Short mmCIF file of C-alpha atoms in Angstrom, two decimals:
data_model
loop_
_atom_site.label_atom_id
_atom_site.label_comp_id
_atom_site.label_asym_id
_atom_site.label_seq_id
_atom_site.Cartn_x
_atom_site.Cartn_y
_atom_site.Cartn_z
CA MET A 1 -20.30 -4.75 7.48
CA GLU A 2 -23.09 -2.80 5.82
CA ILE A 3 -23.16 -3.60 2.10
CA ASN A 4 -23.26 -0.63 -0.13
CA ALA A 5 -22.61 1.71 2.82
CA ILE A 6 -22.44 5.28 2.03
CA TYR A 7 -19.02 6.69 3.00
CA THR A 8 -18.78 10.47 2.87
CA SER A 9 -15.03 10.72 4.18
CA PHE A 10 -11.94 8.42 3.67
CA VAL A 11 -8.55 8.86 5.28
CA ALA A 12 -5.60 6.70 4.15
CA VAL A 13 -2.67 5.83 6.51
CA GLY A 14 0.49 4.10 5.77
CA ASP A 15 3.84 4.05 3.85
CA SER A 16 4.76 4.02 0.19
CA PHE A 17 2.15 1.67 -0.79
CA THR A 18 -0.71 3.69 0.33
CA GLU A 19 1.03 7.00 -1.00
CA GLY A 20 0.70 5.35 -4.41
CA MET A 21 4.38 4.63 -5.38
CA SER A 22 4.99 3.62 -8.37
CA ASP A 23 1.74 4.70 -10.09
CA ALA A 24 3.17 7.74 -11.74
CA LEU A 25 1.21 10.58 -13.25
CA PRO A 26 2.68 13.11 -15.83
CA ASP A 27 3.81 15.66 -13.54
CA GLY A 28 6.11 13.09 -11.48
CA SER A 29 3.73 12.67 -8.72
CA TYR A 30 2.08 9.48 -7.48
CA ARG A 31 -1.50 8.38 -7.83
CA GLY A 32 -2.22 4.90 -6.39
CA TRP A 33 -4.79 2.71 -5.28
CA ALA A 34 -5.95 5.12 -2.47
CA ASP A 35 -6.68 7.78 -4.81
CA LEU A 36 -8.23 5.45 -7.28
CA LEU A 37 -10.85 4.22 -4.58
CA ALA A 38 -11.57 7.69 -3.55
CA ALA A 39 -12.44 8.67 -7.05
CA ARG A 40 -15.05 5.78 -6.99
CA LEU A 41 -16.36 6.75 -3.64
CA ALA A 42 -16.53 10.64 -4.76
CA ALA A 43 -18.60 9.51 -7.63
CA ARG A 44 -21.34 7.95 -5.49
CA THR A 45 -21.33 10.89 -2.82
CA PRO A 46 -21.62 14.44 -3.21
CA GLY A 47 -19.26 16.42 -1.09
CA PHE A 48 -16.92 13.31 -0.56
CA ARG A 49 -13.74 14.03 1.47
CA TYR A 50 -10.38 12.59 1.15
CA ALA A 51 -7.33 12.61 3.11
CA ASN A 52 -4.03 10.60 2.38
CA LEU A 53 -1.55 10.84 5.28
CA ALA A 54 0.79 8.24 3.97
CA VAL A 55 4.53 8.87 3.34
CA ARG A 56 7.12 6.65 1.77
CA GLY A 57 9.56 4.93 3.89
CA LYS A 58 7.60 5.16 7.09
CA LEU A 59 8.18 2.66 9.58
CA ILE A 60 5.29 1.47 11.91
CA GLY A 61 6.35 3.58 14.90
CA GLN A 62 6.53 6.50 12.51
CA ILE A 63 3.09 5.73 11.24
CA LEU A 64 1.58 5.55 14.72
CA ASP A 65 3.37 8.64 16.03
CA GLU A 66 2.88 10.93 12.89
CA GLN A 67 -0.23 9.80 11.11
CA THR A 68 -2.73 8.06 13.52
CA GLY A 69 -3.46 11.03 15.71
CA PRO A 70 -4.26 13.45 12.61
CA ALA A 71 -6.23 10.59 11.01
CA ALA A 72 -8.35 9.92 14.09
CA ALA A 73 -9.03 13.34 14.59
CA THR A 74 -10.95 13.53 11.24
CA GLY A 75 -13.32 11.25 12.38
CA ALA A 76 -13.70 9.89 9.01
CA ASP A 77 -16.24 7.13 7.97
CA LEU A 78 -13.64 4.94 6.22
CA VAL A 79 -10.03 4.68 7.21
CA THR A 80 -7.25 2.33 5.85
CA LEU A 81 -4.04 1.30 7.83
CA VAL A 82 -1.26 -0.49 5.95
CA GLY A 83 2.10 -0.64 7.57
CA GLY A 84 4.93 -2.73 8.86
CA LEU A 85 6.32 -3.99 5.87
CA ASN A 86 9.17 -1.56 5.81
CA ASP A 87 9.98 -2.91 9.49
CA VAL A 88 9.98 -6.58 8.51
CA LEU A 89 11.84 -6.09 5.36
CA ARG A 90 14.89 -4.92 7.38
CA PRO A 91 17.74 -7.30 8.32
CA LYS A 92 17.14 -7.01 12.05
CA CYS A 93 13.32 -6.49 13.16
CA ASP A 94 11.46 -7.38 16.27
CA VAL A 95 8.16 -8.65 14.86
CA ASP A 96 6.56 -8.81 18.35
CA ARG A 97 7.15 -5.23 18.64
CA VAL A 98 5.87 -4.33 15.15
CA CYS A 99 2.67 -6.18 16.08
CA ALA A 100 2.27 -4.21 19.15
CA LEU A 101 2.76 -0.92 17.44
CA LEU A 102 0.47 -1.85 14.84
CA GLU A 103 -2.04 -2.73 17.50
CA GLU A 104 -1.95 0.53 18.97
CA ALA A 105 -2.21 2.16 15.64
CA ALA A 106 -5.54 0.18 14.90
CA GLY A 107 -6.97 0.86 18.09
CA ARG A 108 -6.59 4.67 17.84
CA LEU A 109 -8.34 4.73 14.54
CA ALA A 110 -11.02 2.26 15.15
CA LYS A 111 -12.02 3.98 18.32
CA ASP A 112 -12.63 7.43 16.49
CA CYS A 113 -13.07 6.62 12.88
CA GLY A 114 -15.86 4.58 11.11
CA GLN A 115 -14.94 1.55 9.06
CA LEU A 116 -11.60 0.32 9.56
CA VAL A 117 -9.79 -1.60 6.63
CA LEU A 118 -6.61 -3.36 7.30
CA MET A 119 -4.45 -5.26 4.48
CA ARG A 120 -2.40 -8.23 4.10
CA SER A 121 0.06 -6.53 1.77
CA PRO A 122 0.96 -8.09 -1.75
CA GLY A 123 4.41 -9.71 -2.21
CA ARG A 124 6.49 -9.80 -5.31
CA GLN A 125 7.18 -13.56 -6.17
CA GLY A 126 10.96 -14.19 -5.85
CA PRO A 127 13.68 -14.94 -3.37
CA VAL A 128 13.06 -11.92 -1.35
CA LEU A 129 9.70 -12.84 -0.50
CA GLU A 130 10.70 -16.31 0.39
CA ARG A 131 13.31 -14.97 2.80
CA PHE A 132 11.02 -12.77 4.69
CA ARG A 133 7.78 -15.10 4.42
CA PRO A 134 7.81 -16.13 7.98
CA ARG A 135 7.81 -12.53 9.28
CA MET A 136 5.27 -11.33 6.85
CA GLU A 137 2.96 -14.34 7.85
CA GLN A 138 3.36 -13.57 11.64
CA LEU A 139 2.63 -9.85 10.94
CA PHE A 140 -0.47 -10.86 8.85
CA ALA A 141 -1.99 -13.32 11.51
CA HIS A 142 -1.84 -10.51 13.92
CA ILE A 143 -3.78 -8.18 11.36
CA ASP A 144 -6.38 -10.92 11.12
CA ALA A 145 -6.50 -11.15 15.15
CA LEU A 146 -6.77 -7.15 15.01
CA ALA A 147 -9.74 -7.29 12.47
CA VAL A 148 -11.74 -9.61 14.73
CA GLN A 149 -11.14 -7.25 17.71
CA HIS A 150 -12.22 -4.21 15.90
CA GLY A 151 -14.78 -5.46 13.29
CA ALA A 152 -12.31 -4.24 10.78
CA ILE A 153 -12.05 -5.53 7.06
CA VAL A 154 -9.14 -7.54 5.90
CA VAL A 155 -8.10 -7.23 2.35
CA ASP A 156 -5.87 -10.36 1.65
CA LEU A 157 -3.46 -9.25 -1.09
CA PHE A 158 -0.80 -11.50 -0.12
CA SER A 159 -2.67 -14.75 -1.17
CA SER A 160 -3.25 -13.32 -4.62
CA ARG A 161 -1.07 -14.85 -7.43
CA ALA A 162 -1.89 -12.11 -9.91
CA LEU A 163 -0.16 -9.50 -7.55
CA ALA A 164 2.76 -11.76 -6.95
CA ASP A 165 3.55 -11.65 -10.56
CA PRO A 166 6.46 -9.52 -11.42
CA ARG A 167 4.54 -7.85 -14.23
CA MET A 168 2.48 -5.97 -11.60
CA TRP A 169 5.54 -4.57 -10.18
CA ALA A 170 7.78 -1.40 -10.91
CA GLU A 171 11.38 -1.65 -12.01
CA ASP A 172 12.26 -1.06 -8.42
CA ARG A 173 10.80 -4.50 -7.39
CA LEU A 174 9.54 -2.97 -4.21
CA HIS A 175 6.37 -1.08 -5.47
CA LEU A 176 3.26 -1.97 -7.59
CA ASN A 177 3.03 -0.66 -11.07
CA THR A 178 -0.12 1.32 -12.22
CA ALA A 179 -1.77 -2.06 -13.20
CA GLY A 180 -0.93 -3.17 -9.82
CA HIS A 181 -2.56 -0.31 -8.09
CA GLU A 182 -5.64 -0.74 -10.26
CA ARG A 183 -6.18 -4.15 -8.91
CA VAL A 184 -5.79 -3.12 -5.33
CA ALA A 185 -8.44 -0.45 -5.67
CA GLU A 186 -10.75 -3.03 -7.22
CA ALA A 187 -10.00 -5.53 -4.25
CA VAL A 188 -10.56 -2.82 -1.64
CA TRP A 189 -13.77 -1.52 -3.69
CA GLN A 190 -15.21 -5.33 -3.51
CA ALA A 191 -14.08 -5.96 0.05
CA LEU A 192 -16.43 -2.75 1.05
CA GLY A 193 -19.37 -4.61 -0.41
CA PHE A 194 -19.54 -2.71 -3.67
CA PRO A 195 -20.30 -4.54 -7.02
CA ALA A 196 -17.33 -5.87 -8.73
CA GLU A 197 -16.26 -3.80 -11.72
CA SER A 198 -13.46 -6.48 -12.82
CA ASP A 199 -11.99 -9.55 -11.69
CA TRP A 200 -9.07 -7.95 -9.51
CA ASP A 201 -7.31 -11.34 -9.10
CA ALA A 202 -7.57 -12.58 -12.57
CA PRO A 203 -4.48 -14.46 -13.67
CA LEU A 204 -2.21 -12.62 -16.27
CA PRO A 205 -1.51 -14.15 -19.67
CA ALA A 206 1.15 -16.83 -20.02
CA PHE A 207 4.54 -15.31 -19.39
CA VAL A 208 7.28 -15.71 -21.94
CA PRO A 209 10.59 -15.05 -19.89
CA PRO A 210 12.98 -12.63 -21.47
CA GLY A 211 16.53 -13.98 -22.46
CA TRP A 212 19.72 -14.09 -20.55
CA ALA A 213 21.07 -10.81 -21.93
CA ALA A 214 17.85 -9.00 -21.13
CA ARG A 215 17.51 -10.22 -17.58
CA ARG A 216 21.19 -9.32 -16.90
CA THR A 217 20.69 -5.81 -18.14
CA SER A 218 17.67 -5.56 -16.08
CA ASP A 219 19.37 -6.75 -12.99
CA VAL A 220 22.04 -4.37 -13.38
CA ARG A 221 19.84 -1.24 -14.00
CA PHE A 222 18.05 -2.51 -11.00
CA ALA A 223 20.97 -2.74 -8.86
CA ARG A 224 22.47 0.83 -10.02
CA GLN A 225 19.23 2.79 -9.78
CA HIS A 226 17.43 1.12 -6.86
CA LEU A 227 19.34 -1.50 -4.87
CA VAL A 228 22.43 0.50 -4.14
CA PRO A 229 20.58 3.87 -3.12
CA TRP A 230 18.38 1.74 -0.99
CA ILE A 231 21.31 0.08 0.56
CA GLY A 232 22.97 3.61 1.20
CA ARG A 233 20.08 4.81 2.96
CA ARG A 234 19.88 1.87 5.33
CA LEU A 235 23.45 2.18 6.18
CA THR A 236 23.15 5.96 6.76
CA GLY A 237 19.92 5.71 8.64
CA ARG A 238 17.98 7.86 6.15
CA SER A 239 14.82 7.10 4.59
CA SER A 240 13.06 8.02 1.17
CA GLY A 241 10.56 9.94 3.13
CA ASP A 242 12.63 12.21 5.34
CA GLY A 243 11.47 15.52 5.23
CA ARG A 244 8.29 14.66 2.93
CA ALA A 245 4.97 15.83 3.68
CA PRO A 246 1.67 13.68 3.07
CA LYS A 247 0.04 14.77 -0.43
CA ARG A 248 -3.35 15.23 0.91
CA PRO A 249 -2.75 16.17 4.53
CA ASP A 250 -6.33 17.47 5.17
CA LEU A 251 -9.58 15.97 4.94
CA LEU A 252 -11.05 18.09 2.10
CA PRO A 253 -13.63 17.71 -0.66
CA TYR A 254 -12.25 15.47 -3.25
CA GLU A 255 -10.42 16.54 -6.48
CA ASP A 256 -9.50 13.96 -9.13
CA VAL A 257 -5.97 13.98 -9.40
CA ARG A 258 -6.20 12.85 -13.03
CA GLN A 259 -7.02 16.69 -13.49
CA ARG A 260 -3.53 17.47 -13.26
CA GLU A 261 -2.83 15.77 -16.65
CA ASP A 262 -4.60 18.48 -18.35
#
């Protein structure tokens, strides 16, 4: 990898993690680590172009079919691919098939784009993580192998104790909050060889657990607002991304999304 390489274009491929949920802007849209990374790269390179094809809820087969072709066609200097977690978190999952689809997606992107970046996605500390850990570790081992095959960079977020902290996650317990996305952007920035601007894996201050009543209130709110709708979508075969277009489908000159706050 070339240290301090000049990237003139960046395309992001994936699901809700790359779309930016739940780093919300005042207008209700999402920013996220990919937008934050694009802002930094754009500050270094006049005329920098950015596309984000990620859509929430997408499975790896959908990412392969819907996103990798358009992404590869851009020939971007930098491309990130994160997917497969929506698959392995489902009750029934053929992890070998997920790995094969991810391999095909990585091959398409590596062939036509510049630097490929893969990730070992972060996991929120708790019983859900432990239940699915074997599947996730199988997926991540395959990602490591793909990186060797294609000369890709792997950003290991799964090993981060800071990003496993529940305080880095939104109320839905599935997506990082603003602080979490900021840390991911810094992690990718450093993995690309740029000088550190902060310690992205710095431990959080000591955690003072809320009382029993506060925990139960939080659990009830989580179940009502997030868990029940999620189960409903699984039972009916729907996805939160159905009918949703990417937020930046074309590789165009970067415009800071923070300008929408004005």
